[in-house]
XYZ file of C-alpha atoms in Angstrom:
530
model
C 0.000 0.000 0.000
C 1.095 3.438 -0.841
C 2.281 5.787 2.404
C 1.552 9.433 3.666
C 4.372 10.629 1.731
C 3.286 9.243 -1.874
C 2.224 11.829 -4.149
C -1.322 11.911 -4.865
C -0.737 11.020 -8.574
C 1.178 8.060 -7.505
C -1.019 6.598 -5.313
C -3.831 6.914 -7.916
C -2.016 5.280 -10.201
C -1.094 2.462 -7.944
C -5.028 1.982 -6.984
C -5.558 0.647 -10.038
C -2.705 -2.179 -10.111
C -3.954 -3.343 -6.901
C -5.243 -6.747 -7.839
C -5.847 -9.306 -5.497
C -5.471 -12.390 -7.589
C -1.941 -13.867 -8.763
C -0.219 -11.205 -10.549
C 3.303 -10.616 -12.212
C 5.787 -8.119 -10.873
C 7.263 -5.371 -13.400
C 8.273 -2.642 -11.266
C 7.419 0.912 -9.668
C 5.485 4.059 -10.110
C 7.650 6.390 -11.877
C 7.325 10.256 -11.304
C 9.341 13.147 -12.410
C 12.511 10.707 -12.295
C 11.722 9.059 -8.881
C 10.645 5.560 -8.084
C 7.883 4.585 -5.544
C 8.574 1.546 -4.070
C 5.225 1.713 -2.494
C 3.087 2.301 -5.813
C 3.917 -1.504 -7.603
C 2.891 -2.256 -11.216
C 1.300 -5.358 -11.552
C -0.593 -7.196 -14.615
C -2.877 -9.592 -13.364
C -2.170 -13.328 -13.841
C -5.193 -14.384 -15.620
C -5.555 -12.041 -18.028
C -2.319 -12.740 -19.845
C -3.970 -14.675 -22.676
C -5.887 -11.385 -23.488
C -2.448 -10.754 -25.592
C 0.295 -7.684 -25.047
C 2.711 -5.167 -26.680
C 6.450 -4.569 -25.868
C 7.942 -2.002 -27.530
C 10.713 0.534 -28.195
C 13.465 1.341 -29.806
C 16.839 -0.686 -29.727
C 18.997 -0.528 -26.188
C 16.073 0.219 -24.298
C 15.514 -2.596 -22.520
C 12.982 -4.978 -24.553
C 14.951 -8.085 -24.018
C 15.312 -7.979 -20.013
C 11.781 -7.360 -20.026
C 10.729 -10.202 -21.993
C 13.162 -12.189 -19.372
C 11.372 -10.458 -16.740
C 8.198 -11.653 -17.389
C 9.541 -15.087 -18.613
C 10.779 -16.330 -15.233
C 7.499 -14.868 -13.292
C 5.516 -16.637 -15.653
C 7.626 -19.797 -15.298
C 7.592 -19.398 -11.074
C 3.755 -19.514 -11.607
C 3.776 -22.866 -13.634
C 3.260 -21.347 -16.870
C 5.262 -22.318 -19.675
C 6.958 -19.511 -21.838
C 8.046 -19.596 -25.836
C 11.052 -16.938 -26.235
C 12.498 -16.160 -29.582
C 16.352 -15.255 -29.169
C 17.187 -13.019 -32.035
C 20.552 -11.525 -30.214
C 22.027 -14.564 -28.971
C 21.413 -13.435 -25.594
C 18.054 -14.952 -23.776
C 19.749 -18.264 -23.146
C 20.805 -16.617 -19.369
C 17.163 -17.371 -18.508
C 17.802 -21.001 -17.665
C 20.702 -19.601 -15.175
C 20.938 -17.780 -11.907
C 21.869 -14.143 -12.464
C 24.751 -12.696 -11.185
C 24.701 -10.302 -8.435
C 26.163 -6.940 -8.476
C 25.911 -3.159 -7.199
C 23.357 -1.827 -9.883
C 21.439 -4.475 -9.746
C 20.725 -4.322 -6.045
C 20.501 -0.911 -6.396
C 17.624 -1.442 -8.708
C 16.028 -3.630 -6.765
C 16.297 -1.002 -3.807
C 14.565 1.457 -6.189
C 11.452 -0.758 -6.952
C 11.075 -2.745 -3.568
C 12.512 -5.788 -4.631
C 13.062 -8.512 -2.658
C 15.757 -9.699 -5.265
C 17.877 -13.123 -5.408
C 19.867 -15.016 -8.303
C 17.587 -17.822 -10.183
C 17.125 -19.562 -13.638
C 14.163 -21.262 -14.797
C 13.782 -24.361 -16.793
C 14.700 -24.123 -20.000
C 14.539 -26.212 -23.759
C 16.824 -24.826 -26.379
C 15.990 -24.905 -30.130
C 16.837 -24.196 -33.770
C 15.267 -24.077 -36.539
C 16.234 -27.285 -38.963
C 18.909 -27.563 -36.273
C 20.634 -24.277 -37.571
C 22.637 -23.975 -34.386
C 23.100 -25.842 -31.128
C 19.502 -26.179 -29.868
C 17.095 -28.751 -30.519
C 15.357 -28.797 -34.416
C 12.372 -27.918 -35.338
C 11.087 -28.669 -38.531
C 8.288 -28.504 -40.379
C 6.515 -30.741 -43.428
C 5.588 -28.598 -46.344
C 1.979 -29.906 -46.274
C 1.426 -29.083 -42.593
C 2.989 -25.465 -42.979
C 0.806 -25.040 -46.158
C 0.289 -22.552 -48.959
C -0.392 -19.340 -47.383
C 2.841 -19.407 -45.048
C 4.742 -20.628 -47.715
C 4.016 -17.884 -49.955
C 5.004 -15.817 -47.325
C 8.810 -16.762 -47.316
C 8.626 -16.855 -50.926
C 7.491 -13.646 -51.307
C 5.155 -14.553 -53.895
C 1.957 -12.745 -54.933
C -1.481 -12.977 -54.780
C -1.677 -14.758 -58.184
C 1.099 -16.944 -57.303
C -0.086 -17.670 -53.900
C -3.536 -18.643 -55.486
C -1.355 -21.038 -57.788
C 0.810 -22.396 -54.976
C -2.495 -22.901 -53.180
C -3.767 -25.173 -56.166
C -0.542 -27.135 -55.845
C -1.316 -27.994 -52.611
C -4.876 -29.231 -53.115
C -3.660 -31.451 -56.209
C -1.217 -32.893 -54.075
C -3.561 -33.341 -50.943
C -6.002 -34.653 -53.302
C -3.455 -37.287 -55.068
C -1.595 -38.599 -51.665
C 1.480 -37.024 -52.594
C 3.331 -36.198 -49.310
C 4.603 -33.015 -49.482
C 7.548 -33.594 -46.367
C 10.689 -31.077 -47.692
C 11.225 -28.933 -50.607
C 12.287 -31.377 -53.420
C 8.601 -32.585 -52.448
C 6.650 -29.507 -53.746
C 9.280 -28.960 -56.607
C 8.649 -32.307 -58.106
C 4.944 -31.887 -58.084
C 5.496 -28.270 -59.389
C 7.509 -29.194 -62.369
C 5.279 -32.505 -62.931
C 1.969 -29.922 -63.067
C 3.897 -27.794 -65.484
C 4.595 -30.515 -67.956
C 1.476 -31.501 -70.364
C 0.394 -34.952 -68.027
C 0.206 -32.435 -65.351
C -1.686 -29.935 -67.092
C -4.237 -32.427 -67.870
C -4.701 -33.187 -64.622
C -5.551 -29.858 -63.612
C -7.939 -29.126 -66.609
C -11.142 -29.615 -64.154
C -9.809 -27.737 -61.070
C -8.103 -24.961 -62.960
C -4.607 -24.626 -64.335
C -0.916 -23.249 -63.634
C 0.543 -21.609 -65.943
C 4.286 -22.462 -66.920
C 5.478 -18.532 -65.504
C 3.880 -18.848 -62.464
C 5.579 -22.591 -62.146
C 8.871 -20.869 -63.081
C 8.111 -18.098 -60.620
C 7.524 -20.340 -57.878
C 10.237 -23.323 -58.673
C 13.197 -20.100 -58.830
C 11.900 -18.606 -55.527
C 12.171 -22.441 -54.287
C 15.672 -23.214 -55.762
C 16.947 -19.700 -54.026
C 15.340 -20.980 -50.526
C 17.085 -24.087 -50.814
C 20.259 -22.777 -51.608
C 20.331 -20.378 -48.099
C 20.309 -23.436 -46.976
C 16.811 -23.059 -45.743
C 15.679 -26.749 -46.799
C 16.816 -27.750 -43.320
C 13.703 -26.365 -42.171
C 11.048 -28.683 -44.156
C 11.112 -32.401 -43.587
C 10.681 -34.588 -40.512
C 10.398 -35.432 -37.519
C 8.149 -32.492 -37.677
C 7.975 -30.538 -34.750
C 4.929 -31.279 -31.838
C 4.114 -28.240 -30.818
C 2.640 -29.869 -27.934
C 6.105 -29.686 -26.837
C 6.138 -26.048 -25.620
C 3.245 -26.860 -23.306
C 5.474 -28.693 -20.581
C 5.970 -28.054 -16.948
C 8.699 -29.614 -14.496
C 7.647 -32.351 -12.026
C 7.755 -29.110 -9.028
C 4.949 -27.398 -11.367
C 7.443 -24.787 -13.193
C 6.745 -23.735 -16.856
C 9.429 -24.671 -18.993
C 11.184 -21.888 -21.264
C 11.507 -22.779 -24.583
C 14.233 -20.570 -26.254
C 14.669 -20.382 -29.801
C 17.940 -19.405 -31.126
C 17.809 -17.276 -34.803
C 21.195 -15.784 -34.582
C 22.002 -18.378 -37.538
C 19.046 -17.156 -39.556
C 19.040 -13.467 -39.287
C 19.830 -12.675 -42.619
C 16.351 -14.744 -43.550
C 13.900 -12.899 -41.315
C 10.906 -13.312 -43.558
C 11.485 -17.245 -43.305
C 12.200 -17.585 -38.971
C 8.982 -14.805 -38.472
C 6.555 -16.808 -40.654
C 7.812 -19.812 -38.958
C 7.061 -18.316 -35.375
C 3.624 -18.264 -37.046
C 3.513 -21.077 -38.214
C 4.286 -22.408 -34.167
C 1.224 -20.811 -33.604
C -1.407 -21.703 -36.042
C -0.141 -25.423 -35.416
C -1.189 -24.469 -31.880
C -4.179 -23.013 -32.654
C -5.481 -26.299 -34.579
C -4.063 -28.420 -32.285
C -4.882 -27.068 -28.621
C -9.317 -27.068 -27.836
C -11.522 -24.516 -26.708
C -10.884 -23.664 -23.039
C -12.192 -20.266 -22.577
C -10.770 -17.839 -19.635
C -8.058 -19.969 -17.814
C -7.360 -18.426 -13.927
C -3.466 -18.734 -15.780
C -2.395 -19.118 -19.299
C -1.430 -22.445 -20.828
C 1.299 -20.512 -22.970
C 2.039 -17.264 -23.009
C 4.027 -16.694 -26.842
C 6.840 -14.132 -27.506
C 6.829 -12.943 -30.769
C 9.945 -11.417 -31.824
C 10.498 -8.978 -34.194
C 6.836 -8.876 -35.091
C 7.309 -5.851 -37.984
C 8.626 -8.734 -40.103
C 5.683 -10.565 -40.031
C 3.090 -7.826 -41.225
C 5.702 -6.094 -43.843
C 4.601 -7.107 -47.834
C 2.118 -9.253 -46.243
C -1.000 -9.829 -48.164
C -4.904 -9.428 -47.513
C -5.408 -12.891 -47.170
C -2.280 -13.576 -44.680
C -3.113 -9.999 -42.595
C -6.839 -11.747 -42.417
C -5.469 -14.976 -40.930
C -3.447 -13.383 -38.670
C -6.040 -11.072 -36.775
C -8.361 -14.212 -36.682
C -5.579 -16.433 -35.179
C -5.202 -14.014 -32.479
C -7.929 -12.899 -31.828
C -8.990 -16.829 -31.821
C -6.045 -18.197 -29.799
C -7.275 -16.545 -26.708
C -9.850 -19.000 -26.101
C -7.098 -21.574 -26.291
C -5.534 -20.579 -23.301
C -2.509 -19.156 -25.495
C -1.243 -15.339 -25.055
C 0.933 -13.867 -27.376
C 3.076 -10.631 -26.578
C 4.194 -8.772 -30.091
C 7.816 -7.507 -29.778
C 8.764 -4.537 -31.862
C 9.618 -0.769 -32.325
C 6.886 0.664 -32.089
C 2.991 -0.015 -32.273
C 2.837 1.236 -35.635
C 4.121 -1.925 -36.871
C 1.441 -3.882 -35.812
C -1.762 -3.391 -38.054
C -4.613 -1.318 -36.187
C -6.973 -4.525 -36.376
C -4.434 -6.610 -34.352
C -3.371 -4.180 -32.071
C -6.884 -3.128 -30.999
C -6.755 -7.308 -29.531
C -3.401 -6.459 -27.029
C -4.817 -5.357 -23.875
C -1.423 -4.734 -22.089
C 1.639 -2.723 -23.074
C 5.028 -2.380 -21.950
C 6.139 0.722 -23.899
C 9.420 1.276 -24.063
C 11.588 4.732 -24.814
C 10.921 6.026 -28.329
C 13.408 8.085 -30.241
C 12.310 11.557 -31.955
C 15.458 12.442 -34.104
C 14.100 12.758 -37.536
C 10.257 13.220 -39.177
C 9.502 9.931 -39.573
C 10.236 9.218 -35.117
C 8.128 12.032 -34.917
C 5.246 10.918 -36.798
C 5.789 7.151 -34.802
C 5.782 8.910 -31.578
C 2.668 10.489 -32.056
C 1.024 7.521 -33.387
C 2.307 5.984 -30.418
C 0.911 8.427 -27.632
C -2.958 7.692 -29.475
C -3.015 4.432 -28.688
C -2.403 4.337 -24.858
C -5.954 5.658 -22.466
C -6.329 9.300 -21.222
C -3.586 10.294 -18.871
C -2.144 12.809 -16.798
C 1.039 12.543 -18.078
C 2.454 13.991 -21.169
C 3.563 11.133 -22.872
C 4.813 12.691 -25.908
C 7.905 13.939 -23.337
C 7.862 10.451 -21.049
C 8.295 8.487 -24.125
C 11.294 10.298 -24.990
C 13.195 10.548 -21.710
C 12.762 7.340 -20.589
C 15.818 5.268 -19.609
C 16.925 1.807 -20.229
C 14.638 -0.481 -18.033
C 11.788 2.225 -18.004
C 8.630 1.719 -19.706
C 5.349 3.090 -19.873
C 2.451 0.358 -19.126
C -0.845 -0.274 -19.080
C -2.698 -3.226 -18.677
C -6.162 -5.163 -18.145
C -7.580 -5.403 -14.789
C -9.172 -8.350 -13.367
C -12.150 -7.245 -14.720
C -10.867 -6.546 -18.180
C -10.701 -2.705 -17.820
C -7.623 -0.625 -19.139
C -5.531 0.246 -16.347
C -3.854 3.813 -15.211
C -1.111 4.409 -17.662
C 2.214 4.199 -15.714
C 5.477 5.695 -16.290
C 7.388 2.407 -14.467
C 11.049 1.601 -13.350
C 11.266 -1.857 -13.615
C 12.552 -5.145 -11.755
C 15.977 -6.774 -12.497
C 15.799 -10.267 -13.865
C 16.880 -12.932 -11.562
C 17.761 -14.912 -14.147
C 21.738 -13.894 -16.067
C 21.274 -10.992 -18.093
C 23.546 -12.218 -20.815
C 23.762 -15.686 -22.837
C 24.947 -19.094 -20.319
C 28.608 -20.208 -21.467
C 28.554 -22.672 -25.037
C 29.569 -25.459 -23.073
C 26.244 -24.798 -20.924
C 24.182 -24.604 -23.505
C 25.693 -27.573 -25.300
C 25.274 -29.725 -22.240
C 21.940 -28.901 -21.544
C 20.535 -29.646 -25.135
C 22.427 -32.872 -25.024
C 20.531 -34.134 -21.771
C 17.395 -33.168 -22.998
C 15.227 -36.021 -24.091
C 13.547 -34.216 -27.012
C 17.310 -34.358 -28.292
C 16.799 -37.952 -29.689
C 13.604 -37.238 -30.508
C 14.306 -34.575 -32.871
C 18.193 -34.364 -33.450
C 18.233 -36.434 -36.559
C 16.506 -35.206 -39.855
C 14.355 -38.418 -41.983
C 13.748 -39.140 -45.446
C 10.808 -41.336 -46.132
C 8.904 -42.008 -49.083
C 6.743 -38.993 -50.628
C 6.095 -36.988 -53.458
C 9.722 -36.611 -54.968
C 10.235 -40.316 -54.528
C 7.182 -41.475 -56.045
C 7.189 -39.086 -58.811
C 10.594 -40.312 -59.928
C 9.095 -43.892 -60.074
C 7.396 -43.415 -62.581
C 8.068 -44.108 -66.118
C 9.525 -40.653 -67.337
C 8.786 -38.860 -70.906
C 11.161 -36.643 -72.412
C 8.117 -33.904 -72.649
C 7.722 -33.935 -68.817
C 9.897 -31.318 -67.263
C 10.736 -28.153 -67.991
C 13.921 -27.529 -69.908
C 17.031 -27.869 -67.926
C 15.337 -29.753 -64.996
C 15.810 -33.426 -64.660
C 12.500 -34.557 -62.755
C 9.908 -37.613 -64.300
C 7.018 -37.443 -65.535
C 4.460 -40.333 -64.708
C 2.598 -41.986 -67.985
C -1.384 -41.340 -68.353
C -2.166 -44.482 -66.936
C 0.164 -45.002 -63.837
C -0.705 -41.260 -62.505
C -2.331 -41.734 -59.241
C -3.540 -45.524 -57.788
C -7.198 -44.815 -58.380
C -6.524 -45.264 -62.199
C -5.708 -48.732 -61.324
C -7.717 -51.232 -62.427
C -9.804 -53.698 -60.297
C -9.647 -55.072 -57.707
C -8.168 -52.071 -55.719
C -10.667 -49.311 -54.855
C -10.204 -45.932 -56.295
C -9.065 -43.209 -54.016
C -12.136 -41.186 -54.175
C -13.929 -44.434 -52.967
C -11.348 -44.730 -49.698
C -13.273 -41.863 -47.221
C -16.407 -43.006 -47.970
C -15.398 -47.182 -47.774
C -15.663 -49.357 -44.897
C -13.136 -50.369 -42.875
C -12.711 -53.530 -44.551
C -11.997 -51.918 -48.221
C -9.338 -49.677 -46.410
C -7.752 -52.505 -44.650
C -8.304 -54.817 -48.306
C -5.918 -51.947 -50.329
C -3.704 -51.965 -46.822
C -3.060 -55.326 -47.491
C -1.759 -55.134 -50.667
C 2.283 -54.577 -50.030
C 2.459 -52.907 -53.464
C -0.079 -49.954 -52.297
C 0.189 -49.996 -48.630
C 2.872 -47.259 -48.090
C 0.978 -45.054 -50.644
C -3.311 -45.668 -49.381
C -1.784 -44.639 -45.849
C -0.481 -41.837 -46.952
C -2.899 -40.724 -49.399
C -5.750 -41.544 -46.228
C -3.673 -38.835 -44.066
C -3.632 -36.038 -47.009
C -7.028 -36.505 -47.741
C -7.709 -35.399 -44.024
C -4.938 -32.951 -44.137
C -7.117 -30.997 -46.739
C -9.904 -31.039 -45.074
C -8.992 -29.546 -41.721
C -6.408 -27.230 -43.486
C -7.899 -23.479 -42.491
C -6.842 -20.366 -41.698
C -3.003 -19.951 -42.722
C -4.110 -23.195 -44.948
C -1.688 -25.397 -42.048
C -3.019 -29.009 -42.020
C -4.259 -30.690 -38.447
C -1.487 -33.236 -37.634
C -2.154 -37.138 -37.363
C -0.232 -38.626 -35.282
């Protein structure tokens, strides 16, 4: 509680953080350069899935804050997705080191402070680095994401799209890239062409568009990504045997000059979540609470379509138990229709140096509440670890907008030593799980079986083309039933094509795309079987 000898401002400020439920820690009541221990800013436990914004400009203190609210969250039994874009978050699964500024910070803000890490999984994606990989098939990241890293168009999306469906339709597992190029280039040829004539068509430039932005993603070595053992997202949902939520750090320092490709795969983490996790409603504590990194990447050059998945996802996600926290400059990166669905910001010092900061700093004051402060001036003088918040109460109403000085991570402030990180990945048991990359039958392989014809491929590429009659199994005479027959058969004509070593591989796999396609929505990502 606030004392005789808090300003009035103050202690109206800190009326409105004081909950009564669980509740996170960020800091203190900031006025005219002094911190009130007494005046704590708090954001309420169970409104954390209601989504959030933390921004500001670089050195300002983004990072520790996501670490700040990472181990809290974690102490509470909630587990935590963190993207590491500096190298630097992996000091979250170790004690923090004590020194004079920090306990002098933690004098400032009443903080009862002491050294502590959290438990922690390390990642990578397509094990691009030393944490555990994470892939992804093809089919379940689907067309609209994958347009996305390609940077294709509307048209070409639309075409990619198409691609997708044929291949869903026709059982031909799309696991890595050499997958979707061999279907590509078959559809281009004149069999292929044909077998689009009654679902619509792809035109050789489009084909040529889309195989050339392939070839260029393979060659940053990006193919790493694609393939299996696919990623269970189900993963970042863990908690320790003492009822802590596990960290799950993802390392992109080997990936930063691709930052279309690791931002649409963050999203592609979280429509597989969205499909995969069910309807929970308000939780008294998150399931997951998802930090996403570098969010301006995701929205720049993205199209209608993608823009529309996104704000549904979110706004959808929420009722999933799942809260995601945007990371960025400023809130004009974010498009108006998902930032009107973040409830609490952490707003971070903004620069004004040139037009442009001026114009962002403006558009920045409009979208916090009414306050007594100026925040055109707070915004600018803030220091590092300072941030202006504002969050949802218990009962879902915008809080006071508070000029805070915030905690000190317990955790290090700085990346653990290689050999830490090294050992820790090792002794995870996801390691085996995940470590090494497989190659099983599917579209490229199957394709290539097939009796070629010179006419098949485009010129210069190498890939088969399958004869009329040998195109899919449903062309296949009796006894086998056709493919179209399979969803609507008995289980005894689906085990009677099972049984027939020649098909077996194939049926199951065509069964599983044919479901695929049907649950794909939203970003077009497939529902796993597992």
């Amino acid at each position: 509680m606030s004392s005789d000898l808090t300003p009035p401002a103050v202690r109206e400020i800190a009326d409105g953080y004081a909950f009564t439920g669980p509740a996170l820690d960020l800091g203190a009541v900031l006025l005219d350069g002094t911190a009130y221990p007494d005046a704590p800013v708090r954001i309420p436990l169970g409104v954390l899935n209601r989504h959030g914004l933390v921004a500001g400009a670089t050195g300002t203190g983004k990072t520790k804050t996501l670490q700040l609210i990472a181990e809290q969250l974690s102490g509470q039994g909630v587990p935590v997705f963190l993207a590491d874009i500096k190298g630097d978050v992996s000091g979250v699964a170790a004690p923090g080191a004590p020194s004079e500024r920090t306990a002098a910070r933690a004098a400032e803000v009443g903080q009862q402070w002491a050294p502590q890490g959290c438990p922690a999984e390390f990642y990578a994606l397509g094990g691009q680095g030393v944490g555990i990989p994470i892939r992804a098939t093809v089919t379940s990241f689907g067309p609209l994401l994958l347009a996305k890293v390609l940077d294709l168009n509307e048209t070409q999306e639309s075409s990619l799209s198409l691609v997708f469906h044929y291949a869903d339709g026709k059982g031909l597992e799309l696991y890595d890239l050499k997958d979707l190029t061999a279907v590509i280039a078959f559809l281009a040829s004149p069999e292929g062409k044909e077998e689009l004539r009654t679902i619509g068509g792809l035109s050789a430039a489009t084909a040529g568009v889309i195989l050339r932005a392939l070839t260029v993603l393979a060659n940053e070595g990006a193919g790493a990504f694609f393939g299996e053992p696919e990623f269970d997202t189900a993963e970042l949902l863990r908690t320790t045997a003492d009822g802590k939520g596990v960290v799950s750090v993802l390392e992109l320092p080997a990936v930063q000059d691709r930052p279309r490709l690791f931002s649409t795969f963050l999203m592609w983490l979280l429509a597989d979540l969205y499909q995969e996790l069910p309807e929970v409603g308000d939780l008294d504590k998150p399931k997951l609470v998802f930090f996403f990194d570098e969010a301006h990447l995701l929205f720049k050059g993205a199209s209608k379509a993608f823009l529309e998945a996104i704000t549904q996802t979110v706004r959808l996600i929420r009722s999933k138990g799942v809260g995601i926290f945007f990371v960025t400059q400023t809130p004009r990166d974010v498009p108006s229709d998902v930032l009107a669905q973040l409830g609490n910001r952490v707003q971070h010092a903004l620069r004004a140096f040139t037009p442009d900061d001026a114009k962002a700093l403006k558009a920045t004051v409009s979208t916090f509440p009414r306050s007594p402060y100026d925040l055109g001036e707070v915004l600018t003088s803030l220091g590092t670890g300072e941030a202006v918040v504002t969050v949802l109460s218990e009962k879902g109403a915008p809080t006071p907008v508070a000029a805070t000085r915030l905690r000190a991570p317990r955790s290090l402030m700085g990346p653990i030593e290689a050999t830490a990180l090294r050992a820790a990945v090792d002794a995870s048991p996801l390691t085996a799980r995940y470590r090494d990359a497989v190659d099983r039958e599917s579209a490229y392989e199957k394709l290539a079986a097939r009796a070629p014809r010179p006419e098949a491929a485009p010129t210069g590429r190498p890939a088969p083309a399958p004869a009329p009659a040998e195109r899919v199994p449903a062309e296949r005479p009796a006894p086998s039933p056709s493919r179209r027959e399979e969803p609507q058969g008995a289980g005894g004509l689906l085990g009677s094509l099972l049984s027939n070593p020649t098909v077996k591989s194939f049926a199951r796999s065509a069964g599983k795309q044919l479901g695929q396609e049907i649950s794909r929505s939203l970003f077009g990502t497939s529902k796993r079987r597992r």
